[in-house]
Short mmCIF file of C-alpha atoms and ligand atoms in Angstrom, two decimals:
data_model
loop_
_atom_site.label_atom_id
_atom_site.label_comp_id
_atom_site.label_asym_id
_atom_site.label_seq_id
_atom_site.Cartn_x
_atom_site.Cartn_y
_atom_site.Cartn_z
CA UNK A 343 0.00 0.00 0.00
CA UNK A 344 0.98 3.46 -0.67
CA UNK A 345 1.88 6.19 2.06
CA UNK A 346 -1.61 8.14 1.24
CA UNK A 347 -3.19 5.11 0.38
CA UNK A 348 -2.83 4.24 4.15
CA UNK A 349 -2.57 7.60 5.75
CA UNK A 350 -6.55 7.16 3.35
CA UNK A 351 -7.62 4.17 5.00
CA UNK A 352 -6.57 5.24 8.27
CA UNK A 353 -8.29 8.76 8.25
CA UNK A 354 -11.89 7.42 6.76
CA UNK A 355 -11.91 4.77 9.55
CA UNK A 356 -11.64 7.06 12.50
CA UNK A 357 -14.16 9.39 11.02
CA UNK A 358 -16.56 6.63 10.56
CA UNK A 359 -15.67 6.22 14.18
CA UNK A 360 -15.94 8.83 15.34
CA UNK A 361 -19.27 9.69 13.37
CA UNK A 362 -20.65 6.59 14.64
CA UNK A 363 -19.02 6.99 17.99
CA UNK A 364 -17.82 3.01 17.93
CA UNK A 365 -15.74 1.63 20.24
CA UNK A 366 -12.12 0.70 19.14
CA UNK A 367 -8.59 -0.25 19.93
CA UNK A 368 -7.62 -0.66 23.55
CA UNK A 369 -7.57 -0.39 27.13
CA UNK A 370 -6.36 2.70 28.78
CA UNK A 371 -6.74 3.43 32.48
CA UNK A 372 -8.15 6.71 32.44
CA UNK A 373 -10.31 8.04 35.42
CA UNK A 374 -13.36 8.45 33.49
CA UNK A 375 -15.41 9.98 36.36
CA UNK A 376 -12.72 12.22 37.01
CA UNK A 377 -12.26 13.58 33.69
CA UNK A 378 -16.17 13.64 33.20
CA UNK A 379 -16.03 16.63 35.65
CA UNK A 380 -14.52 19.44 32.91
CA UNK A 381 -14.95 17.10 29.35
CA UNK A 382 -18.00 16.51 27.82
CA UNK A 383 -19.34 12.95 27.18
CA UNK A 384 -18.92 12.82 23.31
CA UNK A 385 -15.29 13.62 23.65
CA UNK A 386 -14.63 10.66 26.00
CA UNK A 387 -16.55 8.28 23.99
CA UNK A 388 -14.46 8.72 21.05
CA UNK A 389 -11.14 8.28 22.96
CA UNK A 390 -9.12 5.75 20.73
CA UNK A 391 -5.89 5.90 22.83
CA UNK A 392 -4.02 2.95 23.96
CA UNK A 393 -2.52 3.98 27.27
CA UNK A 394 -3.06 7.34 30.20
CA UNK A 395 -0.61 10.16 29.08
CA UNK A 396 1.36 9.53 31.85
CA UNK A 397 3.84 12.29 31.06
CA UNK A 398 1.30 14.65 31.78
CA UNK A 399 2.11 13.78 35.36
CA UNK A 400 5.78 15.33 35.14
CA UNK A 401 3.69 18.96 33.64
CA UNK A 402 4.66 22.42 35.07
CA UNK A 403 2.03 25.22 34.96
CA UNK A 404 2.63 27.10 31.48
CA UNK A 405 4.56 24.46 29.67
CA UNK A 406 3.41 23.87 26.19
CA UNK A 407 1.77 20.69 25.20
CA UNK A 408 1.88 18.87 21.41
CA UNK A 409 -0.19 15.93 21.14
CA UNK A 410 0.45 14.18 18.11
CA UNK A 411 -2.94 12.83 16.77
CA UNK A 412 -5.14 14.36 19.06
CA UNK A 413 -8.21 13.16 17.96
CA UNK A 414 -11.09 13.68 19.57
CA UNK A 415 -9.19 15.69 22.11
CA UNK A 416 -9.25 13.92 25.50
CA UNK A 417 -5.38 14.34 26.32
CA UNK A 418 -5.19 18.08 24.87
CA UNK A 419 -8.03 18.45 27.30
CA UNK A 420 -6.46 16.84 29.98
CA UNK A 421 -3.21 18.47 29.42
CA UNK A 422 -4.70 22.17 29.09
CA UNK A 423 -6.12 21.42 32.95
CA UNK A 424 -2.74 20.71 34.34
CA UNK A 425 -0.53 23.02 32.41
CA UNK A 426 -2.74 26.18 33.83
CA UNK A 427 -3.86 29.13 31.75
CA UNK A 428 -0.47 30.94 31.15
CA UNK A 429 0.29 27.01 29.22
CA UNK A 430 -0.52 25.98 26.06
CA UNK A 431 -1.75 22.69 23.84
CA UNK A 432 -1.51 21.96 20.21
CA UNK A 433 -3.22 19.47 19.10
CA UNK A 434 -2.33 17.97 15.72
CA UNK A 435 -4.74 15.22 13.40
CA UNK A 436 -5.32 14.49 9.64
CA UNK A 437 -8.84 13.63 9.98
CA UNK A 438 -11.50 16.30 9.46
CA UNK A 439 -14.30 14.81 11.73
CA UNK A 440 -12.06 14.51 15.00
CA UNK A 441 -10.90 18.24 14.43
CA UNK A 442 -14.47 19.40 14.23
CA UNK A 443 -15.20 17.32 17.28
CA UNK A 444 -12.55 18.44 19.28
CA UNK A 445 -12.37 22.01 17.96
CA UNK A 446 -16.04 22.47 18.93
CA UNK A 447 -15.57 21.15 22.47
CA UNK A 448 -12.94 23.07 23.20
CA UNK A 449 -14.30 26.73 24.56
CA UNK A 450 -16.85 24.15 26.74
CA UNK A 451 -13.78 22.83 28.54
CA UNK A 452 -11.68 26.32 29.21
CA UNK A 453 -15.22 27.55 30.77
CA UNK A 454 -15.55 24.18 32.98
CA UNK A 455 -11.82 24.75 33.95
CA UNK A 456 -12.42 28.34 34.74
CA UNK A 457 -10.53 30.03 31.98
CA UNK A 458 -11.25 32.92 29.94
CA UNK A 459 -9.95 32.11 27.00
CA UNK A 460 -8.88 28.36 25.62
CA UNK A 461 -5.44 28.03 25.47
CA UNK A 462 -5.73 24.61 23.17
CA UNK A 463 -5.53 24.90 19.61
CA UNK A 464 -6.28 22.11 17.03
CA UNK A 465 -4.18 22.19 13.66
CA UNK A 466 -5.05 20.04 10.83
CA UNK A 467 -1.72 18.33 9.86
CA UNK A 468 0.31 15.18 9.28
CA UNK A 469 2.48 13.60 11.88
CA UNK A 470 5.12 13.24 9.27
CA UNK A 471 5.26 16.97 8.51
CA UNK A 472 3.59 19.19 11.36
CA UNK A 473 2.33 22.43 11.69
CA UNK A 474 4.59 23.33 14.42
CA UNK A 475 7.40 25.81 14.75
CA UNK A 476 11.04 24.82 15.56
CA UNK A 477 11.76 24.02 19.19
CA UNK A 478 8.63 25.20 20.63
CA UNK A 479 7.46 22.23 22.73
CA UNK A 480 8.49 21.05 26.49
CA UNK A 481 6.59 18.23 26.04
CA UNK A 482 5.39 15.61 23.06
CA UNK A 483 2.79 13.43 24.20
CA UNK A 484 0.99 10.80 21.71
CA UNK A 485 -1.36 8.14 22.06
CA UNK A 486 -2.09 5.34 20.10
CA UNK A 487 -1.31 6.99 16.78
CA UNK A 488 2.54 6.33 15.03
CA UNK A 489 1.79 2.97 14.67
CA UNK A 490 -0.88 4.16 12.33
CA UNK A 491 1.36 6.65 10.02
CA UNK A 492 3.22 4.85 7.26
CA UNK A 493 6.55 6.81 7.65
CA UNK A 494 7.46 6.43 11.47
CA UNK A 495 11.22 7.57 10.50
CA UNK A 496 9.99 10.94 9.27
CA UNK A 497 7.45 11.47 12.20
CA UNK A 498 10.39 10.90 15.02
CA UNK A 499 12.62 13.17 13.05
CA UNK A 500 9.61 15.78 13.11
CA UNK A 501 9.18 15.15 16.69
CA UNK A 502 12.80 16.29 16.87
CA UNK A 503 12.44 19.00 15.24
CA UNK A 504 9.47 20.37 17.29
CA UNK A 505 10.77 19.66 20.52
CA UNK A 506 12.81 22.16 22.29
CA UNK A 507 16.46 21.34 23.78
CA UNK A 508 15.75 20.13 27.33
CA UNK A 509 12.06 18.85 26.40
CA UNK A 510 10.86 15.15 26.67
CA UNK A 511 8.21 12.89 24.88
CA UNK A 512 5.88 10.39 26.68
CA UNK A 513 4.25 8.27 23.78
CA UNK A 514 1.67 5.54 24.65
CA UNK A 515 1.65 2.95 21.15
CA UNK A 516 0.68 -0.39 19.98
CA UNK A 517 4.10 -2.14 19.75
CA UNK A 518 4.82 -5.77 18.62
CA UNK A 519 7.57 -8.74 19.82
CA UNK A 520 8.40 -9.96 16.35
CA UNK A 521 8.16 -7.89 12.51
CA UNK A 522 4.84 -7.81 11.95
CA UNK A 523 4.27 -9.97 8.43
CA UNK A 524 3.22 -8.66 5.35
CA UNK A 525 0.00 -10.09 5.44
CA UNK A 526 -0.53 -8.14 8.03
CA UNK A 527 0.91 -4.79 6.50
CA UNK A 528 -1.01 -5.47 2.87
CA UNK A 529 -4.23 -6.07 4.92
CA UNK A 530 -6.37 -2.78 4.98
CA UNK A 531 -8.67 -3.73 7.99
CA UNK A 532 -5.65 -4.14 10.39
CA UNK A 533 -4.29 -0.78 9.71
CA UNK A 534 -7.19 1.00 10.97
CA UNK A 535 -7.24 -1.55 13.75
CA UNK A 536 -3.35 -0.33 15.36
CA UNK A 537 -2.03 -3.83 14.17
CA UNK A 538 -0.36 -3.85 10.81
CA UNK A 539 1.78 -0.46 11.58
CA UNK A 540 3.12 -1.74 14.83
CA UNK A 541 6.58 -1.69 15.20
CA UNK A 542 8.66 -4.26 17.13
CA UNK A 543 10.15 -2.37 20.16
CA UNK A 544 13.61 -2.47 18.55
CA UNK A 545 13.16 -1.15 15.32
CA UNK A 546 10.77 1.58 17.21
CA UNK A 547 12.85 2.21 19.97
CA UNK A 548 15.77 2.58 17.31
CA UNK A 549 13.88 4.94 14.96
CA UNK A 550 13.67 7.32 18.18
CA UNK A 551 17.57 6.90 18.98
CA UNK A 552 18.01 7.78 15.11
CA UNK A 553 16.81 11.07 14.87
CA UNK A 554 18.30 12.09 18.60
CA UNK A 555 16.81 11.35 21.74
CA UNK A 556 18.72 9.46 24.26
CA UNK A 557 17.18 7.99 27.57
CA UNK A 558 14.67 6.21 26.13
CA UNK A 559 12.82 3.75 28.65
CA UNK A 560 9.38 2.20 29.38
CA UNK A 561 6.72 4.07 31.53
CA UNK A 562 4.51 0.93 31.37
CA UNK A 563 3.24 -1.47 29.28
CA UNK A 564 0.35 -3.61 28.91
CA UNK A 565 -0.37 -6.86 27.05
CA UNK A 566 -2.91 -6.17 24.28
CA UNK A 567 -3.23 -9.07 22.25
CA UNK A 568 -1.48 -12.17 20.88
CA UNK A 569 -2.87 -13.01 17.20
CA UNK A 570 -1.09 -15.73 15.33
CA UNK A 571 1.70 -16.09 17.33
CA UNK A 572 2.82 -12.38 17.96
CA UNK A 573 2.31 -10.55 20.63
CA UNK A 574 1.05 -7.19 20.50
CA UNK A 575 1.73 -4.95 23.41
CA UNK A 576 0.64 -1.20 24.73
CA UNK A 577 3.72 0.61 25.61
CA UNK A 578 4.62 4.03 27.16
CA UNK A 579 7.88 5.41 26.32
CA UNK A 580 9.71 8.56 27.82
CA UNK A 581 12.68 10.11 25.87
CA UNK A 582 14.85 13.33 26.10
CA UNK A 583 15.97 15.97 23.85
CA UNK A 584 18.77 17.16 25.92
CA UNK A 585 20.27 20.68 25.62
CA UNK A 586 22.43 21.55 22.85
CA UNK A 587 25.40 23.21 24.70
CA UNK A 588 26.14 22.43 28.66
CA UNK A 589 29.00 23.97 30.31
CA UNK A 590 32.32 21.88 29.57
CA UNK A 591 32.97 19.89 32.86
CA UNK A 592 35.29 16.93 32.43
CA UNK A 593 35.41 16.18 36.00
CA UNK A 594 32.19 14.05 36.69
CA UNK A 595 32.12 10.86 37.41
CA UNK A 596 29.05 8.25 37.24
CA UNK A 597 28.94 4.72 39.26
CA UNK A 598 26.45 2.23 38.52
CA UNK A 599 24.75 1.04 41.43
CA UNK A 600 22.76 -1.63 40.05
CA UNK A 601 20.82 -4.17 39.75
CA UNK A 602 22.53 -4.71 36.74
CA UNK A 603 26.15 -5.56 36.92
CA UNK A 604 26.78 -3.73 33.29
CA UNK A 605 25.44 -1.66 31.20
CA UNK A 606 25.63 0.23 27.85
CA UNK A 607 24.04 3.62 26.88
CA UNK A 608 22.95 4.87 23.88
CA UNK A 609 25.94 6.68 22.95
CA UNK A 610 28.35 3.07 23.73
CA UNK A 611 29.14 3.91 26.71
CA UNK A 612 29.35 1.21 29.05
CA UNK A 613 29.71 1.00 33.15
CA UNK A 614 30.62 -2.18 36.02
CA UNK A 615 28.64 -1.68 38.40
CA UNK A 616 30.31 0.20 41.53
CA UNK A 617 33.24 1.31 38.92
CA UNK A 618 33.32 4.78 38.22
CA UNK A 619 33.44 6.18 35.03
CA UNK A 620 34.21 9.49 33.85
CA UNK A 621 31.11 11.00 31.99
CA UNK A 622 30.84 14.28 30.28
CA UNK A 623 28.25 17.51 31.76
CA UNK A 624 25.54 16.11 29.19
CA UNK A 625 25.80 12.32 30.25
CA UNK A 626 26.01 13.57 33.48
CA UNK A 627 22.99 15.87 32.93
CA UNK A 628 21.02 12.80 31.31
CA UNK A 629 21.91 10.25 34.24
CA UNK A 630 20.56 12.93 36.89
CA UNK A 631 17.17 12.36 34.96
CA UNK A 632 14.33 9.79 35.70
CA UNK A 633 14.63 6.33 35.64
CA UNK A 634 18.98 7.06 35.33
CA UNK A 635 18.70 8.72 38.92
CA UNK A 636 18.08 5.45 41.40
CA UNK A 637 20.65 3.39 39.14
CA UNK A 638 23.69 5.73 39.36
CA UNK A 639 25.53 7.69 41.69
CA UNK A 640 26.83 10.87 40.35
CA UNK A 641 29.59 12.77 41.86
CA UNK A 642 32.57 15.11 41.63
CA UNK A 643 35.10 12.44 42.49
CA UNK A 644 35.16 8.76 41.96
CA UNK A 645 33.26 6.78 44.05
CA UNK A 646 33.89 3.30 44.31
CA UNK A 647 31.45 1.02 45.40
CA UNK A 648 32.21 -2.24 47.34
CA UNK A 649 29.40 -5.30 47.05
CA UNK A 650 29.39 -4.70 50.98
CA UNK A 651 28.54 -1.05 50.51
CA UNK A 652 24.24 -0.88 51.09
CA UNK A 653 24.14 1.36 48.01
CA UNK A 654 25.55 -1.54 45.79
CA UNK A 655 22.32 -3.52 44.32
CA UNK A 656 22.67 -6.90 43.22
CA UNK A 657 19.90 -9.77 42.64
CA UNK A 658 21.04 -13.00 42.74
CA UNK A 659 18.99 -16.10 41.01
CA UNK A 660 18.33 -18.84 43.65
CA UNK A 661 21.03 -21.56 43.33
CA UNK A 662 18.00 -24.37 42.32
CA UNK A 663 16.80 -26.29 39.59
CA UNK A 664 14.57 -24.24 37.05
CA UNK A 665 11.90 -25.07 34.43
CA UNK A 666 11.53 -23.34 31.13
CA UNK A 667 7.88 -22.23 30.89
CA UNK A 668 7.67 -20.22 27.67
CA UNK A 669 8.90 -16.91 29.08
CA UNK A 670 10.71 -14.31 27.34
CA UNK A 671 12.03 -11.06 28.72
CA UNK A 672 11.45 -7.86 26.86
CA UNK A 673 14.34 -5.28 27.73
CA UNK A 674 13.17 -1.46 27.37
CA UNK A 675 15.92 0.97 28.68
CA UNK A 676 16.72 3.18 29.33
CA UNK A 677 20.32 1.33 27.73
CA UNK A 678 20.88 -0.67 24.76
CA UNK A 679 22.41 -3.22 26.80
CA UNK A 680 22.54 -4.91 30.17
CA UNK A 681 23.74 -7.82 32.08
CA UNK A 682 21.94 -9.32 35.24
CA UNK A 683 24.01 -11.33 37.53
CA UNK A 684 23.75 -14.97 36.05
CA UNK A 685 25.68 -13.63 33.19
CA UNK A 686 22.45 -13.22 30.84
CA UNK A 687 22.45 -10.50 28.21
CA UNK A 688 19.17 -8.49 27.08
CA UNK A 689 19.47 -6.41 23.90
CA UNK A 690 16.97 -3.73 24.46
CA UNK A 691 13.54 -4.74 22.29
CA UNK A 692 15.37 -8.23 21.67
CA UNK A 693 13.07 -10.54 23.29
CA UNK A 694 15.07 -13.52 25.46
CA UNK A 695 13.96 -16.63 26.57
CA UNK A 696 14.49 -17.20 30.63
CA UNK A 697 13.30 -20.12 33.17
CA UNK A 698 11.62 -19.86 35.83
CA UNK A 699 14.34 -18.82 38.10
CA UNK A 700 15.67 -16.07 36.15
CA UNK A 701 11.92 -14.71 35.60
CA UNK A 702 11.81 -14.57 39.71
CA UNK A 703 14.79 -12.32 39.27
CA UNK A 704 13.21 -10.01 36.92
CA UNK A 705 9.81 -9.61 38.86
CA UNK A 706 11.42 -7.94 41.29
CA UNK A 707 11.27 -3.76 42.14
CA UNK A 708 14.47 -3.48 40.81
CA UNK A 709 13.90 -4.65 37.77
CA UNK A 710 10.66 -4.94 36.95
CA UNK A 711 10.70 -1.58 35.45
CA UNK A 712 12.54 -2.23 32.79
CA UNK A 713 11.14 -5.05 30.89
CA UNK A 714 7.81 -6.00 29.40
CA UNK A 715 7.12 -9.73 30.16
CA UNK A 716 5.43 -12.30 27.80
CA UNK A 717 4.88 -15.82 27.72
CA UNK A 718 5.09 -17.78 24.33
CA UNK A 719 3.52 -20.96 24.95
CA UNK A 720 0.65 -21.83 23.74
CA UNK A 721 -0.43 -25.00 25.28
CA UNK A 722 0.54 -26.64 28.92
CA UNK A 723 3.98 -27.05 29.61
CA UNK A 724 5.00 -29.87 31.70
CA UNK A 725 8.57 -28.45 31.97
CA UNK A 726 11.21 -30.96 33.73
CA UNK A 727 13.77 -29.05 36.24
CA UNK A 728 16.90 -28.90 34.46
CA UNK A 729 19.66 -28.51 36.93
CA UNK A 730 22.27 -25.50 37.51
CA UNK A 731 25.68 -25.56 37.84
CA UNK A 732 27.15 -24.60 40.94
CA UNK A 733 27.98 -21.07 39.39
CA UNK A 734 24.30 -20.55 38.98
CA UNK A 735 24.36 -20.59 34.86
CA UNK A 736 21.93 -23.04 33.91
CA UNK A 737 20.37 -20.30 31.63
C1 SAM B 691 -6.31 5.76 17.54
S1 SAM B 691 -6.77 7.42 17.30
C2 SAM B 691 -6.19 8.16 18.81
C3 SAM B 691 -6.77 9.52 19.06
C4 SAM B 691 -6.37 10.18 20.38
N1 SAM B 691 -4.94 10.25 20.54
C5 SAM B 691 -6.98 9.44 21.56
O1 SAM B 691 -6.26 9.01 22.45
O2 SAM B 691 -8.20 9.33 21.59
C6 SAM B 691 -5.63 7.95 16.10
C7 SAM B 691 -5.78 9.40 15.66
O3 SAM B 691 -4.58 9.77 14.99
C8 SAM B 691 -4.88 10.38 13.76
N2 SAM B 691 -3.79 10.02 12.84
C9 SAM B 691 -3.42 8.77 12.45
N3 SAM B 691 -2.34 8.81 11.66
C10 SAM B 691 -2.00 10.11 11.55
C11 SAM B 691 -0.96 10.81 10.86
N4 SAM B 691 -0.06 10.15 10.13
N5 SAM B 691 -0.89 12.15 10.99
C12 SAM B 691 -1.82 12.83 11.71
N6 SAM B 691 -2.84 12.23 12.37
C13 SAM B 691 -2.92 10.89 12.30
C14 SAM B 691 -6.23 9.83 13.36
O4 SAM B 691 -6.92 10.73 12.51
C15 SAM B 691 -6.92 9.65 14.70
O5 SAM B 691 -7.62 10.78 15.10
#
């Protein structure tokens, strides 16, 4: 299929949708009754998203706000509440029938909030080429829409573009475990339906990395669905834009704390855990930011860290027997790489098989934040207990 041949199919189905007001795509945790108190009803009943904008939970008053596909309007709304009157929201879609919707609705919710004036604005554009000036945004949200635009490449470069140095995304998508095959991507129905545009993690996680954010890591994730064999998952990702220029300063150092015992960020740099490493002001800058700030310890001087030291993190795997039960683990950041402590390696996006004792590992608070989880098998396993060596490596 063409670019506007889908960009085509995509538009007419959510303005049948939204005509109709059907229901479509897939869960997303908002507080209905909550929101109900300052957006109308016909708003909320065409929200297509696929996750909460959770980044709207890091707004300051009179940041400014893009939400890329903003359909119907439900996150511009949201956002225009918590970024105050003295913020503003720009809200960008293709589709003429969610502009009109959300357009229309709009002075309703800046009375309900109290403010004289709306300070949202809905522009009819393309994600690939938007109606937005240079550097103007703090803050990109999105929800449930780049799987659905046929040239992701161009629409992270333009979300580059638009964001200002210092600002950060939060994107809630339909993301997949494997590449997607092409009779999913030549099937018009699943387009419309967030499946045949979804991106495995990697290759979107990658496309993000390509046109220049660093610090990319999972807010949350949900399982979705799991049609012929793939797995199709809801993700929220948060990314940075960091500032062009910092202040030279050679003499920081950063010390990984844990739970992993290495690790590799996106520009190839890699840290042992409690081994400092000289980092320059923007690494440094970057690893003072959420989720980098519970994982290192950054300092004038070089800290080292001894395993006895209650700062140093490490999960060991229980020295048992383990089964294989058809789990893999889903790495999402905020590195490229990473090594747990039973020597196993996850490639961020790379799905890896693990038993059941490395899986216990995972679940816990340390590092359950960065993976997504998902189970393969599709009938009962009746997985013998395959012994470890002494060393713990059975895995
Ligand atoms: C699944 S709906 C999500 C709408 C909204 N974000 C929400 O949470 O309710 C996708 C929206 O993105 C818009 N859209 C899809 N692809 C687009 C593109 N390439 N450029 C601009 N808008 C696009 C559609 O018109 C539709 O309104």
């Amino acid at each position: 299929m063409s670019y506007d041949g889908i960009a085509q199919t995509v538009s007419d189905r959510y303005a049948r949708a939204a005509a109709t007001g059907e229901q479509i795509c897939c869960p997303t945790g908002y507080n209905f009754d909550d929101l109900r108190t300052f957006i109308p009803d016909e708003v909320l009943k065409i929200s297509y998203g696929c996750g909460t904008p959770a980044g709207l939970e890091t707004v300051r008053i009179g940041e400014t706000v893009l939400d890329i596909g903003s359909g119907g309007g439900i996150d511009c709304f949201e956002a225009s509440r918590r970024v105050g009157p003295t913020g503003r929201v720009i809200g960008i879609d293709m589709t003429d029938t969610m502009l009109d919707i959300a357009r229309r609705h709009a002075p309703v919710v800046a009375a309900n909030l109290g403010y004289e004036t709306s300070n949202v604005e809905f522009r009819k554009g393309m994600a690939e080429s938007m109606p937005v000036e240079d550097d103007s945004a703090d803050l990109i949200i999105s929800n449930c829409v780049i799987n659905l635009a046929p040239d992701k490449r161009k629409v992270f470069h333009e979300m580059n573009r638009v964001l200002r140095p210092g600002g950060r995304f939060t994107i809630s998508d339909i993301v997949s475990d494997q590449p997607v095959p092409q009779y999913f991507v030549h099937d018009t129905e699943k387009w419309g339906n967030c499946l045949s545009g979804a991106l495995r993690v990697s290759d979107y996680v990658g496309g993000m990395v390509e046109a220049g954010f660093l610090g990319i890591h999972q807010v949350k994730f949900t399982q979705w669905q799991v049609i012929d064999g793939i797995h199709f998952l809801s993700i929220t990702l948060t990314g940075y834009k960091l500032p062009e220029a910092m202040e030279h300063n050679n003499g920081l150092f950063a010390t990984l704390l844990g739970p992993f015992s290495r690790a590799t960020d996106e520009s190839g740099q890699s840290y042992r855990r409690g081994i400092p490493q000289p980092v320059p002001a923007r690494t440094a800058h970057l690893l003072s930011a959420l989720p980098y700030q519970s994982l290192f310890l950054v300092s004038e001087t070089p800290v080292i860290l001894e395993p006895s030291d209650p700062r140093w993190l490490a999960i060991l795997p229980e020295q048992k027997p383990c089964v294989w039960k058809g789990d893999y683990a889903l790495f999402t950041g905020p590195f490229t790489e990473v090594e747990d402590d039973d020597d196993h390696l996850y490639q961020r996006g790379i799905p890896l098989e693990i038993c059941s004792k490395t899986l216990k590992v995972l679940e816990t608070d340390a590092y359950r934040p960065h993976f997504a989880m998902i189970n393969r098998a599709t009938a009962e396993i009746s997985g013998t207990q395959v012994a470890c060596s002494p060393s713990g490596g059975c895995c």
